[in-house]
Short mmCIF file of C-alpha atoms and ligand atoms in Angstrom, two decimals:
data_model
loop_
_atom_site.label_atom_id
_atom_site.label_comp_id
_atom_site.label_asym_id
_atom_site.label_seq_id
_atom_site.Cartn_x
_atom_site.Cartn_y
_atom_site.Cartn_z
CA UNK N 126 110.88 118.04 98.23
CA UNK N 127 111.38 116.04 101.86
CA UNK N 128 109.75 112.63 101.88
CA UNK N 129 109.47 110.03 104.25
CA UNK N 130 109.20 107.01 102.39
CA UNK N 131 108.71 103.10 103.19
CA UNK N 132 112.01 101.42 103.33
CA UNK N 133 112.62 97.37 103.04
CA UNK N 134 111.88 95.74 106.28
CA UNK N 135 109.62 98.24 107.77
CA UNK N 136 111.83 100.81 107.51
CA UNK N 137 110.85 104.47 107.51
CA UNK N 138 113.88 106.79 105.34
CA UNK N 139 114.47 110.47 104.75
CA UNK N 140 114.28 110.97 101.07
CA UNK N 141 114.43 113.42 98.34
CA UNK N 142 111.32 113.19 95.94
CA UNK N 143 110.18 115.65 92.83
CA UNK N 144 107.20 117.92 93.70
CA UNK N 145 104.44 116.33 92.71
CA UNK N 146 102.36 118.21 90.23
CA UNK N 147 98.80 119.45 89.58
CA UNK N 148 97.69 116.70 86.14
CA UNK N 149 94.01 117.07 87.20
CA UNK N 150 91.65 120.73 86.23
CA UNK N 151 90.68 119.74 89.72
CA UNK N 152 94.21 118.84 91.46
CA UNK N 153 94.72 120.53 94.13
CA UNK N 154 98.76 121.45 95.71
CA UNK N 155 99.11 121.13 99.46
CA UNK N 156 102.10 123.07 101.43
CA UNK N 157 101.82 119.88 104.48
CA UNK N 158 101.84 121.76 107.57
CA UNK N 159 101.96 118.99 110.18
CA UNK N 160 100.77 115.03 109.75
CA UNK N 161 99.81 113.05 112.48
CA UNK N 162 101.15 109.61 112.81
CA UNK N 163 98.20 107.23 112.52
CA UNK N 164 98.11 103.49 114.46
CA UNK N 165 98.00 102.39 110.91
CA UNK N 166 101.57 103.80 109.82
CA UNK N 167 102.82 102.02 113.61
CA UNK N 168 100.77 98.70 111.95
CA UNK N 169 103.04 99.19 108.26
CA UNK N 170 106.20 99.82 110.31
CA UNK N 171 106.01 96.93 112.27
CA UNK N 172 105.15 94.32 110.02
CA UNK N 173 101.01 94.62 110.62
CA UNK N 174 99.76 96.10 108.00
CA UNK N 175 100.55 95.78 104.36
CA UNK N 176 101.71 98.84 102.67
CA UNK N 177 103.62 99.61 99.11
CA UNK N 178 107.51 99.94 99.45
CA UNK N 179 108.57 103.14 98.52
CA UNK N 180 105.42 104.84 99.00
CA UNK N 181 105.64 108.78 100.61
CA UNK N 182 103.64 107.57 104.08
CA UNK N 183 100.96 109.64 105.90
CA UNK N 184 97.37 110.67 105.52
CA UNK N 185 96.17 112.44 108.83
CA UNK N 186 97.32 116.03 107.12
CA UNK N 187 96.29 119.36 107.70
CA UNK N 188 98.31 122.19 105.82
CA UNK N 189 98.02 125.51 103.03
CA UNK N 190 96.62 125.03 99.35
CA UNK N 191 99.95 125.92 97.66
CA UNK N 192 98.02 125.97 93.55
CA UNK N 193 95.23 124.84 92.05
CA UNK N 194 93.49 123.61 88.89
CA UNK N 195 91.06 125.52 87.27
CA UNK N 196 87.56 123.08 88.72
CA UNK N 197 89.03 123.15 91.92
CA UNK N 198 87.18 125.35 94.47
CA UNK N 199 90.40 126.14 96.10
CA UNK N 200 92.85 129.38 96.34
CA UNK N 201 96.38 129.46 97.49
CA UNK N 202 97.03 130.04 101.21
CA UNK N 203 93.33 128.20 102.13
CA UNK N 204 93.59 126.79 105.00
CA UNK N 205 92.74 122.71 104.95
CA UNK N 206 92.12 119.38 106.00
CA UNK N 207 92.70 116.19 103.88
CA UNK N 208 90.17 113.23 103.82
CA UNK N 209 92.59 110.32 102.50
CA UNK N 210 89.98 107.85 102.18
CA UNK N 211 89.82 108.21 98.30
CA UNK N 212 87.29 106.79 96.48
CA UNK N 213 86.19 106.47 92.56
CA UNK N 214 82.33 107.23 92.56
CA UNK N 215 81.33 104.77 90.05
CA UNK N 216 81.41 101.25 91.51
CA UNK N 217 78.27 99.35 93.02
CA UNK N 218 79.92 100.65 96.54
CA UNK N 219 80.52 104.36 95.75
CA UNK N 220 76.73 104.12 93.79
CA UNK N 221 75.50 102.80 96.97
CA UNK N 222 77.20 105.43 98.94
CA UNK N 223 79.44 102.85 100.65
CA UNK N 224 82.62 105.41 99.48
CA UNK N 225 84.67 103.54 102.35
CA UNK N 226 84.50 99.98 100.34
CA UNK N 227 85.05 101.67 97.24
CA UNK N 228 86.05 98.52 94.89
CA UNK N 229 88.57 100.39 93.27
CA UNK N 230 91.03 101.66 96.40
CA UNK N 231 94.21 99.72 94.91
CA UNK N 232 96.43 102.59 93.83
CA UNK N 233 94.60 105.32 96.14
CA UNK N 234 95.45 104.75 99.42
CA UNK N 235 97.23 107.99 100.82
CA UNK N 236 100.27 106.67 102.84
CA UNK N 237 99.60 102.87 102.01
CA UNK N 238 99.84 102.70 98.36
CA UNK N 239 99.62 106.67 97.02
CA UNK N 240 102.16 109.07 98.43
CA UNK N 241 100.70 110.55 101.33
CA UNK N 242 101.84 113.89 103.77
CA UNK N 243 105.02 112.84 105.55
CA UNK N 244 106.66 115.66 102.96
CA UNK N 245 106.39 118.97 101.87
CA UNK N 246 103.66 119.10 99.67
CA UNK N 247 100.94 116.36 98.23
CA UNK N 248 98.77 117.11 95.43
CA UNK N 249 94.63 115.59 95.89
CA UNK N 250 91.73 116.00 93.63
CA UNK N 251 89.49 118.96 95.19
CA UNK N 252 86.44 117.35 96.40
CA UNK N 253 89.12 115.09 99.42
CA UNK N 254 90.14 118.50 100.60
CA UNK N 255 88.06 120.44 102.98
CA UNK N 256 88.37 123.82 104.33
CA UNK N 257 89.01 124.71 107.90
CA UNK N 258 86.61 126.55 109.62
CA UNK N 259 87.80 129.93 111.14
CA UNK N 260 90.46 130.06 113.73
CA UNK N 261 90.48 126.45 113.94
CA UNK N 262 93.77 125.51 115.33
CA UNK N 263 96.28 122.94 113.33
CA UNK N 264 96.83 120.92 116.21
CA UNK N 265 92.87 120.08 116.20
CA UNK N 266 92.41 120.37 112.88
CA UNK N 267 95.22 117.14 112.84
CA UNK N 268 92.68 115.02 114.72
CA UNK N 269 89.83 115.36 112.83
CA UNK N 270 90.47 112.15 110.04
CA UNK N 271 91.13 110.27 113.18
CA UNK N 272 87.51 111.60 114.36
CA UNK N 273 85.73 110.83 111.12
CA UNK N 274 86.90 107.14 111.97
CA UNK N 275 85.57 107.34 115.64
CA UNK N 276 82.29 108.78 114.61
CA UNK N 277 81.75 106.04 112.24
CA UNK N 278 82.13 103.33 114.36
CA UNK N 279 80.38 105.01 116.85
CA UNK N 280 77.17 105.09 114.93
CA UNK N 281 77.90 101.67 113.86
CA UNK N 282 77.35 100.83 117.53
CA UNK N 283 74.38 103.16 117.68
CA UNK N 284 75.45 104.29 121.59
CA UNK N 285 72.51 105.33 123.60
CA UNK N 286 73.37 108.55 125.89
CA UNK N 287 73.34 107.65 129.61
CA UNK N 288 74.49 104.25 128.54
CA UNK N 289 78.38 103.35 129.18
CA UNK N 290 80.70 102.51 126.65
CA UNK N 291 83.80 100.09 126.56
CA UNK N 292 86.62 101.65 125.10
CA UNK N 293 89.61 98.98 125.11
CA UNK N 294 93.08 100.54 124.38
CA UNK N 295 93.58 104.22 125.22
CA UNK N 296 95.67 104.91 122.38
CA UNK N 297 94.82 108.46 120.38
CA UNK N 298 92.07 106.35 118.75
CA UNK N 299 90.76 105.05 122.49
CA UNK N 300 91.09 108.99 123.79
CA UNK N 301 89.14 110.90 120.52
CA UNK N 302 86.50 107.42 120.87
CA UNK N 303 86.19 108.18 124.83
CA UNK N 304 86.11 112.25 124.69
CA UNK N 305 83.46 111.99 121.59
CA UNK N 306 81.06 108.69 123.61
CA UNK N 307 81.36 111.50 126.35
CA UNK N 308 80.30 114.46 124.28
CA UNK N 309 77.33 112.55 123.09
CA UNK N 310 76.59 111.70 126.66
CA UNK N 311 77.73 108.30 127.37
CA UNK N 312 79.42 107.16 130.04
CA UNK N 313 83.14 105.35 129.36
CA UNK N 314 85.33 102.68 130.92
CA UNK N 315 88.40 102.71 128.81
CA UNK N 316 90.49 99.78 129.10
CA UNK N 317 94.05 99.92 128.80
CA UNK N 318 97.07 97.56 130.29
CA UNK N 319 99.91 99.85 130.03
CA UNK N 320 100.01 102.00 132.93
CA UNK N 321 101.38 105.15 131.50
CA UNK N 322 98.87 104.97 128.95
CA UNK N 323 96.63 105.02 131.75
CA UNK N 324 97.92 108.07 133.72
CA UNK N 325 97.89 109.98 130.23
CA UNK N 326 94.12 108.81 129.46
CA UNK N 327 93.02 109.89 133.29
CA UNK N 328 94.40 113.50 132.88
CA UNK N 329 93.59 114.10 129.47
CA UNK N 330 89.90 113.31 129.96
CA UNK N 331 89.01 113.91 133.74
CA UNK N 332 87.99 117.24 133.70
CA UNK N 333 85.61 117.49 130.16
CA UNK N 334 82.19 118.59 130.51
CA UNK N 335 80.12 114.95 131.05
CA UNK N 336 76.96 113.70 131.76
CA UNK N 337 77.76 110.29 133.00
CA UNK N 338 81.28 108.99 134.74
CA UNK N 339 84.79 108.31 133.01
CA UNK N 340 86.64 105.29 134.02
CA UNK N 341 89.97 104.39 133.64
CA UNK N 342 90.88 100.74 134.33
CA UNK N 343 93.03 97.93 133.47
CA UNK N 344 91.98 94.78 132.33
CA UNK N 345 90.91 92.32 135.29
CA UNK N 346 90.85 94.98 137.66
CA UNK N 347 89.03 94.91 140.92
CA UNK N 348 87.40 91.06 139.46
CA UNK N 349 84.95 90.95 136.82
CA UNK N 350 84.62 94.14 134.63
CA UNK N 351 81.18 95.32 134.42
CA UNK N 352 79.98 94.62 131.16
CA UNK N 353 78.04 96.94 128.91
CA UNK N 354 75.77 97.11 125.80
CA UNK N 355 78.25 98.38 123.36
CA UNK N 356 82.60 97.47 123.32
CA UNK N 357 84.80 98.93 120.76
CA UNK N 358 88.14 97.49 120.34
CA UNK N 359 90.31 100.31 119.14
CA UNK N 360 93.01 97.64 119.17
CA UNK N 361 91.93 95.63 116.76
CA UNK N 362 93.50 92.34 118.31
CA UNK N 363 91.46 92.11 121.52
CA UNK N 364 88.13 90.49 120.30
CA UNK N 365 88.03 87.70 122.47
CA UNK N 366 87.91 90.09 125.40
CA UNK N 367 85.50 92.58 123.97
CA UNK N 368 83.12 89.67 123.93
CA UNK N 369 83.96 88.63 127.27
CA UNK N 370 82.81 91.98 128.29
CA UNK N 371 80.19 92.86 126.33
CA UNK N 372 76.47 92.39 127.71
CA UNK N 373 73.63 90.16 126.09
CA UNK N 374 72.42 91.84 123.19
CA UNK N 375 75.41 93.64 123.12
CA UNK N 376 77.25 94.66 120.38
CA UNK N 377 81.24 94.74 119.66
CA UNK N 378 82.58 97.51 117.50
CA UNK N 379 86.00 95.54 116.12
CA UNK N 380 88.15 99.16 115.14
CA UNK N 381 91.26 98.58 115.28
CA UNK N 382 93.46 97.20 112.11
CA UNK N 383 95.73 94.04 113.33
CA UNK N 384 96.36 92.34 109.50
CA UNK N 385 97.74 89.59 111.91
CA UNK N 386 95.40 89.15 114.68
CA UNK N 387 93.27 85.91 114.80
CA UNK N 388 90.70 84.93 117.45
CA UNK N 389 88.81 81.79 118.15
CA UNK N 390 85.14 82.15 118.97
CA UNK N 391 82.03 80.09 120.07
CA UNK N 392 79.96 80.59 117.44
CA UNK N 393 76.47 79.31 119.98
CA UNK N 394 77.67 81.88 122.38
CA UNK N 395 77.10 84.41 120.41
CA UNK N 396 73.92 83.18 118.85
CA UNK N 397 72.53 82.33 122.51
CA UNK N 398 73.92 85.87 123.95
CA UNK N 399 72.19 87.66 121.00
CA UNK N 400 75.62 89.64 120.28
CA UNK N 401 76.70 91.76 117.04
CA UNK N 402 80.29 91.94 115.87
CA UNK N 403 80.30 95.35 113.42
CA UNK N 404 83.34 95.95 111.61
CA UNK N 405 82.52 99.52 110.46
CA UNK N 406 85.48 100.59 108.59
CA UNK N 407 87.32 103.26 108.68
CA UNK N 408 84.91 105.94 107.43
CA UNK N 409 82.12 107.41 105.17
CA UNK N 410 83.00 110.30 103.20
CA UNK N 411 80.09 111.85 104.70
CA UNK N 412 81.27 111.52 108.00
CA UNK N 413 84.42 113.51 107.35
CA UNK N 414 82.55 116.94 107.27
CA UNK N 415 80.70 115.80 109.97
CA UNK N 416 83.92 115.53 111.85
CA UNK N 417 85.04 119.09 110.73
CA UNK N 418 81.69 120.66 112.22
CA UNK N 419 81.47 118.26 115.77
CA UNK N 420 85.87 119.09 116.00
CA UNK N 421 84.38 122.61 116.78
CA UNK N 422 83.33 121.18 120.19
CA UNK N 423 85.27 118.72 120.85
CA UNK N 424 89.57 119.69 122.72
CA UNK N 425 90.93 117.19 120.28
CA UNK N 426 94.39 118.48 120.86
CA UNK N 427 94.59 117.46 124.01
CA UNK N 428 95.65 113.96 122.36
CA UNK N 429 98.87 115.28 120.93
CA UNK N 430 101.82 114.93 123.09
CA UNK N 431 104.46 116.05 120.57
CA UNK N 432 105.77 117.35 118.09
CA UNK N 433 108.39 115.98 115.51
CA UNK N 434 109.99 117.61 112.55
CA UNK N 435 110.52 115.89 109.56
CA UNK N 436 113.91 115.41 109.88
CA UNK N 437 114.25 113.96 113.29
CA UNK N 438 111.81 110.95 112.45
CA UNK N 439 113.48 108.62 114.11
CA UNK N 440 112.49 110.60 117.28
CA UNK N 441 109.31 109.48 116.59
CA UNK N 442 109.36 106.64 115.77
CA UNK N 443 111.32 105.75 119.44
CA UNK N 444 108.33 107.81 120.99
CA UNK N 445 105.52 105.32 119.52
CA UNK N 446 107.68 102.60 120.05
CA UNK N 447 108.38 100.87 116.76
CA UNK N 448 111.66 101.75 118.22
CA UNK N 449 113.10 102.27 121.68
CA UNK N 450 111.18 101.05 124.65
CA UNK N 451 107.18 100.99 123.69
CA UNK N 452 104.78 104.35 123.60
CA UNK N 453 106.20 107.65 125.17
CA UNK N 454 103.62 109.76 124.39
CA UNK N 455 99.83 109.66 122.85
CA UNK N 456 99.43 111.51 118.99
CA UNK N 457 102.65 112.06 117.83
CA UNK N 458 102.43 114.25 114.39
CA UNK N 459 105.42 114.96 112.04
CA UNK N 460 105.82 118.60 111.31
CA UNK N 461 106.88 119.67 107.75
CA UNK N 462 106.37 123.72 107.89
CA UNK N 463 106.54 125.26 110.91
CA UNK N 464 103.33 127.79 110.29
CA UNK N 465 102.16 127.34 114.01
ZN1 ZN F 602 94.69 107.35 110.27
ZN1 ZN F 603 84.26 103.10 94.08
#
């Protein structure tokens, strides 16, 4: 089959892999219909975030159960959605139902360290595989890992309705946190410095059905930012301003992954502020179905701006700017099969 593995130096290359094969009663075969390219894989592919060389990259996947095992619940042609946050079910974590810090992810990280979706098929055991509901589209059935994450950390910061929510960076993370803090009926300033980022954000989100205002700013704008009860940095590198902007007995949702990013804080402001830092993770397993069933609501394709096929990779990787001249576009997703 078509792979895109991870090359020396951050590298991303076109390569020709066996098709990996059902070992498990419950394996089940995936035909990859489309993948969408994650901040994470940006992260690996620019030196951020650790990943195994070699390793078939992608996890946001959506495509056709190709076979089977005999346990699996599944039937060639289903249509479904992959939950790559693997986990083993019998450490202290997974007993505790903490499946995200499963102690035993080395090995099982789709894209990172497990082959992942940027290819034509990837084989998962049943119970990470999850069935799309009825005339759900592929391009919104893409964002929904990406909106397991953004529900997580959302409850981590337990928003209140009517209350307004930082949002810095207006990435595809930053738009699915804003249009879901909206749908649950909080109002949003997202924060974002690059201006076409901006533009994108503004007509993606203006015209969604909300009870309290969208705003789009850049940092610094207009003086001091209004601060609020609850920041999430989708960035991951930009803690030092979430806390800036966050009010007393606020809380700051750190989201984004930056391996590299350090911060200095005053420890006595925080105590004296009464503020919480949460990191949340990425997500629950039983957030992902969660996801599924709130997607229904929720114009999540609105956050794709293109399409790539396999082949022309570099494309995208110029349009999120690991190459080329920084982001040209929101969620970019790699297409393997063509079944729109
Ligand atoms: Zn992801
Ligand atoms: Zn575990």
């Amino acid at each position: 089959m078509r792979a895109l593995t991870l090359g020396e130096n951050g590298t991303l290359v076109r390569t020709e892999r066996p098709d990996p094969r059902l070992t498990e009663p419950d394996d089940v075969r995936i035909r990859v219909v489309q993948t969408g390219i994650c901040g994470t894989d940006r992260g690996v592919l620019t030196g951020k975030f650790p990943a195994r060389t070699g390793v078939v990259m992608g996890h946001e996947a959506v495509g056709r159960v190709d076979s089977a095992g005999p346990a699996s619940r599944f039937t060639p042609g289903d249509r479904v959605v992959i939950n790559p946050t693997l986990y083993c079910s019998a450490c202290p974590q997974c007993a505790a139902a903490r499946f995200q810090h499963c102690e035993n992810k080395t090995g099982t990280e789709v894209g990172l360290d497990r082959d992942g979706s940027y290819a034509d098929y990837i084989v998962l055991p049943d119970k990470f595989v999850h069935r799309l509901p009825d005339g759900m589209s592929w391009d919104r059935a893409v964002v929904v890992e990406p909106l397991a994450c953004v529900l997580n950390n959302l409850d981590a910061a337990s928003i209140v309705p009517g209350e307004t929510v930082t949002v810095l960076g207006a990435g595809p993370i930053g738009l699915v946190t804003a249009m879901t803090a909206l749908h649950l009926g909080s109002g949003v300033l997202l924060v974002e410095t690059d201006p076409f980022r901006r533009e994108l954000a503004a007509k993606l989100l203006h015209d969604l059905p909300a009870r309290a205002p969208l705003t789009v700013t850049t940092p610094g704008a207009a003086g001091p930012a209004p601060r609020s009860r609850t920041v999430i940095d989708t960035v991951g590198s930009l803690l030092d301003t979430a806390l800036r902007l966050v009010d007393t007995a606020g809380t700051v949702v750190i989201m984004g992954f930056d391996d590299r990013a350090r911060v200095t804080v005053q420890p006595l402001d925080i105590l004296r502020r009464g503020l919480r830092i949460v990191g949340a993770g990425d997500y629950n397993a039983p957030s992902f179905p969660r996801a599924l069933a709130l997607a229904e609501h929720l114009p999540l394709e609105r956050v794709i701006t293109h399409h790539i096929p396999l082949d022309e990779h570099q494309r995208a990787l110029e349009l999120i700017g690991v190459t080329g001249h920084g982001y040209q576009g929101a969620k970019v997703v790699i297409v393997s099969d063509d079944d729109h």
